[in-house]
C-alpha positions as YAML, in Angstrom:
chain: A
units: angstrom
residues:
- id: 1
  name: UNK
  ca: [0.00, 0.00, 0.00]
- id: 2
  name: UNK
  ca: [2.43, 2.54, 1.14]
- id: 3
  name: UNK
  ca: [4.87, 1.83, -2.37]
- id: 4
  name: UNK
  ca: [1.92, 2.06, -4.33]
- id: 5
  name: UNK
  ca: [1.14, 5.50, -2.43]
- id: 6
  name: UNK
  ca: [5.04, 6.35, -2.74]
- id: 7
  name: UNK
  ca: [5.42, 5.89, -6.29]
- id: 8
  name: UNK
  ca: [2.00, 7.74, -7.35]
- id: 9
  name: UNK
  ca: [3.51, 10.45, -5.41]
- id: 10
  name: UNK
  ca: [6.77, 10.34, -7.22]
- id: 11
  name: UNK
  ca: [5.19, 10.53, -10.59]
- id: 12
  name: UNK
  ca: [3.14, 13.27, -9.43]
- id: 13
  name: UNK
  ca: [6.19, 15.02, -8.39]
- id: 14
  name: UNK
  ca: [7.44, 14.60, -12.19]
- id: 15
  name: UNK
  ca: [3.98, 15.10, -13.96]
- id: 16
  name: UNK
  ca: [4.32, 18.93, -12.22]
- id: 17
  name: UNK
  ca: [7.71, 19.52, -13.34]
- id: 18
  name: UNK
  ca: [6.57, 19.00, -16.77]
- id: 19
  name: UNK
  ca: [3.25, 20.05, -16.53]
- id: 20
  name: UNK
  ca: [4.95, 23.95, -15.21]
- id: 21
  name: UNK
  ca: [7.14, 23.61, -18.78]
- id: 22
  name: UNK
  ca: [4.43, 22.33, -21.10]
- id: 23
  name: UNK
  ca: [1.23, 24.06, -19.71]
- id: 24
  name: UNK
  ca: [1.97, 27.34, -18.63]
- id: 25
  name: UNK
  ca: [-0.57, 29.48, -16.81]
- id: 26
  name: UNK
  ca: [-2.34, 32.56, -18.32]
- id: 27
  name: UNK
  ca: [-1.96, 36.57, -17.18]
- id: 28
  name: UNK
  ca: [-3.69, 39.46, -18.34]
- id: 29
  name: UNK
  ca: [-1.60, 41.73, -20.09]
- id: 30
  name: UNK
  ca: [0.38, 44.09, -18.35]
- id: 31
  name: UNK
  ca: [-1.32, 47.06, -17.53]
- id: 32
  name: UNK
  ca: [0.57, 50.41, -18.62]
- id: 33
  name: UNK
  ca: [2.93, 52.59, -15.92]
- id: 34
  name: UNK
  ca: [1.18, 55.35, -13.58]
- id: 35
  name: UNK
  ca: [0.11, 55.84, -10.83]
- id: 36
  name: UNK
  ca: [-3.15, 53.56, -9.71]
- id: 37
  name: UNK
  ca: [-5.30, 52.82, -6.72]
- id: 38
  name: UNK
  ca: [-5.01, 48.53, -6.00]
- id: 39
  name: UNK
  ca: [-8.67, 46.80, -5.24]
- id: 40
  name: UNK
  ca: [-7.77, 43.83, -3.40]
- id: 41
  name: UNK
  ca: [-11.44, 41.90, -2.63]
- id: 42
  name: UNK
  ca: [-11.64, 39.81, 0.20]
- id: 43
  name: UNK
  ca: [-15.17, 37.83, -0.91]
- id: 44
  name: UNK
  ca: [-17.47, 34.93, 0.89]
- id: 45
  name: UNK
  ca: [-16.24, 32.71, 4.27]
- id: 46
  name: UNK
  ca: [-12.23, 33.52, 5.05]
- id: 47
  name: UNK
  ca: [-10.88, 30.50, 5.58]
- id: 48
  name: UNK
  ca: [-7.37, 31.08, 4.42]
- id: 49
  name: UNK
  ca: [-5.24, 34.07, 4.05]
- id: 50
  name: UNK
  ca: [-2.66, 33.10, 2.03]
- id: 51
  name: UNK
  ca: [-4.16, 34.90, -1.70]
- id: 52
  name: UNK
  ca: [-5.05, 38.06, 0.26]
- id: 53
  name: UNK
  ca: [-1.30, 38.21, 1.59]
- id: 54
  name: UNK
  ca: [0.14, 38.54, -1.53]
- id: 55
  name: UNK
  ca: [-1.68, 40.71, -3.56]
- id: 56
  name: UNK
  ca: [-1.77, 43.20, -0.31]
- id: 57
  name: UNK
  ca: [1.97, 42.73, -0.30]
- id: 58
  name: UNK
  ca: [2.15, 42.78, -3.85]
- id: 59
  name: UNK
  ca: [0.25, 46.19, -3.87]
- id: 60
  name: UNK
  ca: [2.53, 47.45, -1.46]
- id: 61
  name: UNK
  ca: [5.56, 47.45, -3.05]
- id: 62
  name: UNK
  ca: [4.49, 48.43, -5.92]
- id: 63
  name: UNK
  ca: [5.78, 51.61, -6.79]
- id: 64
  name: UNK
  ca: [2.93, 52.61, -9.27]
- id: 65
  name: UNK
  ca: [0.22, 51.69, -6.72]
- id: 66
  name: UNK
  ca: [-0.59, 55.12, -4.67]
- id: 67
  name: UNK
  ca: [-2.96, 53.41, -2.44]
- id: 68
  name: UNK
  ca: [-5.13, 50.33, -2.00]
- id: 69
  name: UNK
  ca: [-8.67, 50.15, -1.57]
- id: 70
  name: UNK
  ca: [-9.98, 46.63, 0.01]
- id: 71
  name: UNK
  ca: [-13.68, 45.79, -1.27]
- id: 72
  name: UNK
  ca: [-14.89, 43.73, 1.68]
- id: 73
  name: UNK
  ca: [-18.26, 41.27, 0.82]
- id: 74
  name: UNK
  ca: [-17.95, 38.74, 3.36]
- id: 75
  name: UNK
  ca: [-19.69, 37.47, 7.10]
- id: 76
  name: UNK
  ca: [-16.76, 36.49, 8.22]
- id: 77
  name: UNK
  ca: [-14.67, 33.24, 8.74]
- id: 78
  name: UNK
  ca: [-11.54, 31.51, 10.69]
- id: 79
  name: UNK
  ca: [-9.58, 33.12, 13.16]
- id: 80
  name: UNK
  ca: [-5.87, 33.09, 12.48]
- id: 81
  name: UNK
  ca: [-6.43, 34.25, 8.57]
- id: 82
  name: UNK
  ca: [-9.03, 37.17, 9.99]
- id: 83
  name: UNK
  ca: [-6.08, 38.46, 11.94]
- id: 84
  name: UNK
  ca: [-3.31, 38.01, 9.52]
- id: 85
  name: UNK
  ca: [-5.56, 39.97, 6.93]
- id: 86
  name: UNK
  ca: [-6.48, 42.89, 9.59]
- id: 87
  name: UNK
  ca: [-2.41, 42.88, 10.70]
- id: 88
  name: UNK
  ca: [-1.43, 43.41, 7.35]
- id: 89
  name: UNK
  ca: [-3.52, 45.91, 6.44]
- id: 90
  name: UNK
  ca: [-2.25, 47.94, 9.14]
- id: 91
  name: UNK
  ca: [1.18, 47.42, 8.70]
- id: 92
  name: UNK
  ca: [0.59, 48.76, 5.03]
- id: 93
  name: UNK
  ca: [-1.10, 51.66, 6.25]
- id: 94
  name: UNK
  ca: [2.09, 52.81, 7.74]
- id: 95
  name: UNK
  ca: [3.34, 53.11, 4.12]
- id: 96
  name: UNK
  ca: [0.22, 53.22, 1.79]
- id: 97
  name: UNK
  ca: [-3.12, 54.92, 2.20]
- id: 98
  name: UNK
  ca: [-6.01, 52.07, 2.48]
- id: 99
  name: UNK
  ca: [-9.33, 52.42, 2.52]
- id: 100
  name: UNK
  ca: [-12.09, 49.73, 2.98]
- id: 101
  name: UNK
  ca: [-15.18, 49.48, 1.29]
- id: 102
  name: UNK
  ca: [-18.42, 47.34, 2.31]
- id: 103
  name: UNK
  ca: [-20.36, 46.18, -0.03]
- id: 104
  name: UNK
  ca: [-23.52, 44.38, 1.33]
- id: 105
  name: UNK
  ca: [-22.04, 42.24, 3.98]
- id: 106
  name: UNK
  ca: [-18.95, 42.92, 6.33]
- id: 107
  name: UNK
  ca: [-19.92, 40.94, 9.14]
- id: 108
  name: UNK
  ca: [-17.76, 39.87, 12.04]
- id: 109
  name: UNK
  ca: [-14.54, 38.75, 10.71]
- id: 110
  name: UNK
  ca: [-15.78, 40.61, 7.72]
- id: 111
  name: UNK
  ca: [-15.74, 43.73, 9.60]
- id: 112
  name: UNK
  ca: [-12.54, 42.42, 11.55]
- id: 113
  name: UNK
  ca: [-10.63, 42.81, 8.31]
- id: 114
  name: UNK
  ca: [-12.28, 46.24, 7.41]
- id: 115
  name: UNK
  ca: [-11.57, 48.09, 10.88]
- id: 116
  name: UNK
  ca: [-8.30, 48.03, 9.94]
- id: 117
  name: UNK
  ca: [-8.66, 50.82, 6.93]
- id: 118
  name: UNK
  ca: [-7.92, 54.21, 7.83]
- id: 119
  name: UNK
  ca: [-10.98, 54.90, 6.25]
- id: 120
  name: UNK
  ca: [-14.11, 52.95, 5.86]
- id: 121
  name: UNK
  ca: [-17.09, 53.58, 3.21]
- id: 122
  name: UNK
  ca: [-20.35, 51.02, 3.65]
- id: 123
  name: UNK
  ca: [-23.95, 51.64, 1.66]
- id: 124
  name: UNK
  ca: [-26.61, 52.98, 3.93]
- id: 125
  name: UNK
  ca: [-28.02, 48.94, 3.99]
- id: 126
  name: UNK
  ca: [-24.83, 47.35, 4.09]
- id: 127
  name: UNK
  ca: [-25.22, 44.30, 6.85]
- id: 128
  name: UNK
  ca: [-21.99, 44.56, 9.57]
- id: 129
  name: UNK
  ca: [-21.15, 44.31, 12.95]
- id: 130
  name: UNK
  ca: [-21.97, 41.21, 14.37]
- id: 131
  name: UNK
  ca: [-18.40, 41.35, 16.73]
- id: 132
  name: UNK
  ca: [-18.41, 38.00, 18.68]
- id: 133
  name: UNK
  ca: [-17.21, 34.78, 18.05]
- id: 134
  name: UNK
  ca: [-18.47, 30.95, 17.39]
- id: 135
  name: UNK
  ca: [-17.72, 27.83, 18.51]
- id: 136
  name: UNK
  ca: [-20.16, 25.02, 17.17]
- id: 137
  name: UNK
  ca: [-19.97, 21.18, 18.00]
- id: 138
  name: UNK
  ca: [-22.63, 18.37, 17.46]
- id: 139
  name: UNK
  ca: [-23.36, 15.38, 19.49]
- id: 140
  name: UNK
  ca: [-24.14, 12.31, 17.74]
- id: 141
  name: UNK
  ca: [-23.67, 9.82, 21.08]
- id: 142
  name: UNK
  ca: [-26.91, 8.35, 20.68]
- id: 143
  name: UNK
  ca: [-27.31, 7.95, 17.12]
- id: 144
  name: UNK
  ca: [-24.29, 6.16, 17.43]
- id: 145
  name: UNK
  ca: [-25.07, 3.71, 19.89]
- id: 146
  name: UNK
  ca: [-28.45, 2.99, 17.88]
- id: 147
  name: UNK
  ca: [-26.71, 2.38, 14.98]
- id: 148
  name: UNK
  ca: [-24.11, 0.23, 17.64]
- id: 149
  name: UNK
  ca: [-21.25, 1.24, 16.21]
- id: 150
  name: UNK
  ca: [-18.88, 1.25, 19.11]
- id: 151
  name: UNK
  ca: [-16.19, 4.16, 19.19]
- id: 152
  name: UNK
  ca: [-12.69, 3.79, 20.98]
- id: 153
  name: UNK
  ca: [-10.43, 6.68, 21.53]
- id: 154
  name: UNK
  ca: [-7.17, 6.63, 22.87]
- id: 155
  name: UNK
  ca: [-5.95, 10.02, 24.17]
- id: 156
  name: UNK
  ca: [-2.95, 11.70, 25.56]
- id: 157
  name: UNK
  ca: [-5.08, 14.16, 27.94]
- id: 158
  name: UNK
  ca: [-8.01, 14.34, 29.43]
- id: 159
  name: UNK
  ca: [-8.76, 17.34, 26.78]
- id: 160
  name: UNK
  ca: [-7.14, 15.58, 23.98]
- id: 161
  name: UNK
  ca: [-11.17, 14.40, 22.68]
- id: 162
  name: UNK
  ca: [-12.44, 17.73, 23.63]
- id: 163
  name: UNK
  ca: [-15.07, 18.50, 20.92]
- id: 164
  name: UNK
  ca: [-15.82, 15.06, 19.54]
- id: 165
  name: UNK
  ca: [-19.27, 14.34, 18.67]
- id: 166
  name: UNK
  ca: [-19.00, 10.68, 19.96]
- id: 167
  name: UNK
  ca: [-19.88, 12.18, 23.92]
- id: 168
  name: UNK
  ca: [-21.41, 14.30, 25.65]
- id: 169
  name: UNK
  ca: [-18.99, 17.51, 26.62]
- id: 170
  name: UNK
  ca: [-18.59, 18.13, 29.77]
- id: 171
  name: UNK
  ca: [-18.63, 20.96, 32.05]
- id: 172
  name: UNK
  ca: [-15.44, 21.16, 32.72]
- id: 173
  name: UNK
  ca: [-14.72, 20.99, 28.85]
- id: 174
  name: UNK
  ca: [-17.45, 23.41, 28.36]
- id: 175
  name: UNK
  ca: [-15.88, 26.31, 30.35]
- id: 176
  name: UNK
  ca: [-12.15, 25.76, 28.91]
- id: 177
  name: UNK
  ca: [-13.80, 25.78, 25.18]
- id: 178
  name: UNK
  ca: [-15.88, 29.15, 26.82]
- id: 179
  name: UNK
  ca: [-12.56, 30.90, 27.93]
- id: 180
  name: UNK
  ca: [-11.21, 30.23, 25.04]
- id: 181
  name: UNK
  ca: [-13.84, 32.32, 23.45]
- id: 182
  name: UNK
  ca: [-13.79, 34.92, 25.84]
- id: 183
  name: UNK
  ca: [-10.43, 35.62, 24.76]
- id: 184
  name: UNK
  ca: [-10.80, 35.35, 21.65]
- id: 185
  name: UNK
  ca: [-13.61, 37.61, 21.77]
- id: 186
  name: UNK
  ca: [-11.89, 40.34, 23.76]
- id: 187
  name: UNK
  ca: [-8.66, 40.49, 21.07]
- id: 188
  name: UNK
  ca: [-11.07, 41.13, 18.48]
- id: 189
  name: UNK
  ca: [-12.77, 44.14, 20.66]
- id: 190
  name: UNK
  ca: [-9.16, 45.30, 21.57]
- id: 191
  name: UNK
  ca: [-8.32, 45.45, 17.74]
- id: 192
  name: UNK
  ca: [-11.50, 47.18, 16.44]
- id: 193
  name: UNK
  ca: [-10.84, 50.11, 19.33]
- id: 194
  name: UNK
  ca: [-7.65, 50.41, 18.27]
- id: 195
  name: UNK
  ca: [-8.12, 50.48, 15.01]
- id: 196
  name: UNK
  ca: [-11.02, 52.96, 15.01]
- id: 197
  name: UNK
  ca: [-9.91, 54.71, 17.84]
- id: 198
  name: UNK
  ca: [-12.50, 54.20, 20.20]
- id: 199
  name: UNK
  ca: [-12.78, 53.54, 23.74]
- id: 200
  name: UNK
  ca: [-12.68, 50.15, 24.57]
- id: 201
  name: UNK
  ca: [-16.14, 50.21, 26.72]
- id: 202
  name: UNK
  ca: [-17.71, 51.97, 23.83]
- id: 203
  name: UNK
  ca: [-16.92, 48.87, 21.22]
- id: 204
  name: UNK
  ca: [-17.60, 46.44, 24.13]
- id: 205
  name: UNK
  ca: [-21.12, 47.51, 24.61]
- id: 206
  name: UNK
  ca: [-22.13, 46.58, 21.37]
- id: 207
  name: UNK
  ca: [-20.11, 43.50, 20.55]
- id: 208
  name: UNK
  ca: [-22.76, 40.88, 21.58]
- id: 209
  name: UNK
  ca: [-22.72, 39.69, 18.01]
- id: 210
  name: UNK
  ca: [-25.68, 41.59, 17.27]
- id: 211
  name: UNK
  ca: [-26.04, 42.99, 13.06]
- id: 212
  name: UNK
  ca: [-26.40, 46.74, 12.32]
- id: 213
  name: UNK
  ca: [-26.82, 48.79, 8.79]
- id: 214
  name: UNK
  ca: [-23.95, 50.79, 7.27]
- id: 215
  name: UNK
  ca: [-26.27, 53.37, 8.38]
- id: 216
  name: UNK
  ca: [-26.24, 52.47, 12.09]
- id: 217
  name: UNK
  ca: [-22.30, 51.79, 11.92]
- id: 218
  name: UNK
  ca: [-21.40, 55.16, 11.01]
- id: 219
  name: UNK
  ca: [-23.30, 56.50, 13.84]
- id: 220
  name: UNK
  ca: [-21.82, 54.05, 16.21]
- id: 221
  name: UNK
  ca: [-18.15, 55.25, 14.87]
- id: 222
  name: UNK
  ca: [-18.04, 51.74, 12.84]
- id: 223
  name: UNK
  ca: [-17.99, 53.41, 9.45]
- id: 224
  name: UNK
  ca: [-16.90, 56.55, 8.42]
- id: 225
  name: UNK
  ca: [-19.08, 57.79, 5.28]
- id: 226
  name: UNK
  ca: [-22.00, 56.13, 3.69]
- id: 227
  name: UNK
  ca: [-21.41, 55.48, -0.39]
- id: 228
  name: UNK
  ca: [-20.19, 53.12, -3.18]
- id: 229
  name: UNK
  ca: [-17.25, 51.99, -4.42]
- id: 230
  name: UNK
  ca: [-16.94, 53.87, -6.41]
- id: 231
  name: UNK
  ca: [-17.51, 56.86, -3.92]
- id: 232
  name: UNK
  ca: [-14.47, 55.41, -2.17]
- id: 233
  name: UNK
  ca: [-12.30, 54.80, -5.00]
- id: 234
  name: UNK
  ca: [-12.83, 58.76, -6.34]
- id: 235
  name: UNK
  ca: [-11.96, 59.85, -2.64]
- id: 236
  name: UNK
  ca: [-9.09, 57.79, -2.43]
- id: 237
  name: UNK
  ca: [-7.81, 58.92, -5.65]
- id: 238
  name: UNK
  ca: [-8.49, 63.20, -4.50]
- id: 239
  name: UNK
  ca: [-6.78, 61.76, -1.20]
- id: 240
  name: UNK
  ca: [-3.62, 61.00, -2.62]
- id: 241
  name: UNK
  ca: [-3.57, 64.14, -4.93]
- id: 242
  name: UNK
  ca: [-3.86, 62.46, -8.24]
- id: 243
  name: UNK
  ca: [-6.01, 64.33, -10.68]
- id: 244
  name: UNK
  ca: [-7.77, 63.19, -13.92]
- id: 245
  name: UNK
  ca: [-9.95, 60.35, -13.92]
- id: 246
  name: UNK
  ca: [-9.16, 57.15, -11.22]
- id: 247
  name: UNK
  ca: [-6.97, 54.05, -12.53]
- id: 248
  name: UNK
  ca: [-7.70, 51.42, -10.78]
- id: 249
  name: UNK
  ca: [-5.92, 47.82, -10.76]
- id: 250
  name: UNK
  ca: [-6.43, 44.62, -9.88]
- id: 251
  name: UNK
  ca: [-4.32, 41.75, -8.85]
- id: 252
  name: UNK
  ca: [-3.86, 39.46, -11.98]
- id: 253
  name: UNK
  ca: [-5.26, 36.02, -11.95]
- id: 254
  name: UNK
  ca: [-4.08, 32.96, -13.02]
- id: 255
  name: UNK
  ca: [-5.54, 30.60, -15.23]
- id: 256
  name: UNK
  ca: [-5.04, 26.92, -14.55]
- id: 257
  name: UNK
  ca: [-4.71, 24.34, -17.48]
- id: 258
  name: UNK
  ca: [-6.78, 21.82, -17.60]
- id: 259
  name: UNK
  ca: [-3.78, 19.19, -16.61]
- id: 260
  name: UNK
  ca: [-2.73, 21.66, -13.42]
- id: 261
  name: UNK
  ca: [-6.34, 21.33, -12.45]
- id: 262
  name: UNK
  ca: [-6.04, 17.25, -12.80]
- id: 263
  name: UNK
  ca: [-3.12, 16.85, -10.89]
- id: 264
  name: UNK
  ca: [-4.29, 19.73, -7.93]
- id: 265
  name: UNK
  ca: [-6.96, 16.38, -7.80]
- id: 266
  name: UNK
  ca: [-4.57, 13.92, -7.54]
- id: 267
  name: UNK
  ca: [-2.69, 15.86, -4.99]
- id: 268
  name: UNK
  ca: [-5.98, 16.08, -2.60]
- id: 269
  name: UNK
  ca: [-6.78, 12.36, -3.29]
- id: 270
  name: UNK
  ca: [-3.24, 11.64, -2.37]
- id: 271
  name: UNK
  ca: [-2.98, 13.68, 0.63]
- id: 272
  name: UNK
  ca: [-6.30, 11.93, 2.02]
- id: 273
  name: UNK
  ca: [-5.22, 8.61, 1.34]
- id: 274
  name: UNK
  ca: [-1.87, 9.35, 3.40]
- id: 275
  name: UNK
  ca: [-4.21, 10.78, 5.80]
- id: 276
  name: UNK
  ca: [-2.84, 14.28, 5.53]
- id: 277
  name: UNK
  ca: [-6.11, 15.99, 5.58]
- id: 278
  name: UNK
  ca: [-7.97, 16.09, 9.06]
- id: 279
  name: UNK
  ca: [-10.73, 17.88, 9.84]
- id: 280
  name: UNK
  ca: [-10.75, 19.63, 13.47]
- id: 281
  name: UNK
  ca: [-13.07, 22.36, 15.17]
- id: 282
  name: UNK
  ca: [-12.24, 25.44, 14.39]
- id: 283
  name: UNK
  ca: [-12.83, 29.39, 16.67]
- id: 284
  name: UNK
  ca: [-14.82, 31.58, 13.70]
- id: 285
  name: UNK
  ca: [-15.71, 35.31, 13.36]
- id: 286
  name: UNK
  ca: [-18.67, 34.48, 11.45]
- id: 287
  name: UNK
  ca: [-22.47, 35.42, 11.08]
- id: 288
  name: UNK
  ca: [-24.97, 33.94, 10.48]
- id: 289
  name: UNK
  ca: [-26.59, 36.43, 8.36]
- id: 290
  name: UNK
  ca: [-27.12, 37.21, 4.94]
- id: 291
  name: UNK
  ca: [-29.31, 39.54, 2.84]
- id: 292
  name: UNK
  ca: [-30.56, 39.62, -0.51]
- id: 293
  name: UNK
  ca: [-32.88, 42.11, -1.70]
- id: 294
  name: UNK
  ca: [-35.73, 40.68, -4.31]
...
């Protein structure tokens, strides 16, 4: 089993070598010299970081680009890639004028991410807030037992299980997962007072994960002018004392061939055969919330 798994790996290795000198990816053409404003757009559940990074980083250094402007359309996601996206962002800002703007959700890790513009444009109906974090975890002890299928676990800890859906959790387990939270919770107030540059009490009264309009944030301090994209891109671009009409940029994508899209397969079915690929519980900035207007 394991040479079988050992040499479909190896000629995986070698179908990517040539594969990267046979079928090359796609770019847009290069876009001509100037100065520009770089949309980076951070859309749907963040559950990685790693795309983001680099075109914010890409952005940065890029002499051309005068400032960024981050379209944000998302409720929210994972923890660690929230607050790798939000660092980032402010470390650019140092350097680089960016502004965020909402289009019609920036919920909880969502908004996370978009605290960290110095300045932040959201429609009057835009869907944020929503500062809290989730923890969810099903119990499926009984079903289990009716379908007497009889579960073993060995374990290092007495916390080692914590979160499996084969038992009940208990108390004690239920108030380490709750601290957990709690401080969780609290970095992401610290970061949106600091960020906004409000008082710490102020945020904290109205992070119970409740939803507010773009309307309601701005009154609250959460957002600082109600309008479009393209309202934000024009006052970006009068910000950073460009004239003429706004050039805007965005990061260039990649087109996969059809045989790097067959061997990113093999790769997963690989990795799960090896047992690479596990599955855990994960701390989100999410809500549960979405609009759509019909």
């Amino acid at each position: 089993m394991h040479n079988r798994l050992f040499i479909s790996g190896t000629l995986l290795l070698i179908a990517i070598v040539v594969s990267s000198c046979f079928f090359p990816s796609f770019e847009r053409e290069k876009i001509p010299s100037g100065p520009k404003i770089g949309i980076v757009e951070i859309f749907g559940i963040i559950e990685d970081s790693k795309n983001t990074l680099k075109h914010l980083k890409k952005f940065a250094n890029d002499t051309d680009v005068k400032g960024i402007l981050v379209r944000v359309d998302s409720p929210g996601g994972t923890v660690g890639p929230t607050q790798e996206i939000y660092g980032e962002i402010r470390k650019i800002s140092s350097k680089k004028k960016v502004y965020v703007s909402i289009g019609n959700v920036a919920a909880s890790g969502g908004y996370y991410i978009a605290s960290a513009g110095e300045k932040i444009f959201a429609n009057p109906g835009s869907i944020t807030g929503s500062i809290g974090v989730i923890m969810q975890t099903v119990n499926i002890e009984q079903l289990v037992k009716l379908m007497k299928v009889d579960v073993k676990t060995i374990k290092s800890g007495k916390f080692k299980d914590i979160g499996t859906p084969f038992k009940e959790m208990t108390e004690e387990e239920r108030e380490m997962l709750y601290g957990v939270t709690k401080d969780i919770h609290e970095q992401f107030i610290e970061d949106i007072a600091k960020a906004r540059r409000l008082e710490i009490d102020k945020v904290r009264e109205i992070a119970d994960g409740r939803i507010i309009t773009g309307r309601a944030a701005r009154e609250l301090g959460l957002v600082d002018v109600i309008g479009s994209i393209e309202d934000a891109t024009d006052t970006l671009w009068k910000d950073l004392m460009l004239t003429g009409e706004p050039q805007t940029i965005y990061p260039r994508k990649q087109t996969p061939s059809f045989m790097r899209e067959l061997l990113e397969s093999m790769s997963d079915d690989i990795e799960e055969r090896l047992g690479l690929k596990k599955r855990g519980f994960s701390f989100w900035f999410l809500s549960p919330y979405d609009t759509n207007i019909e």
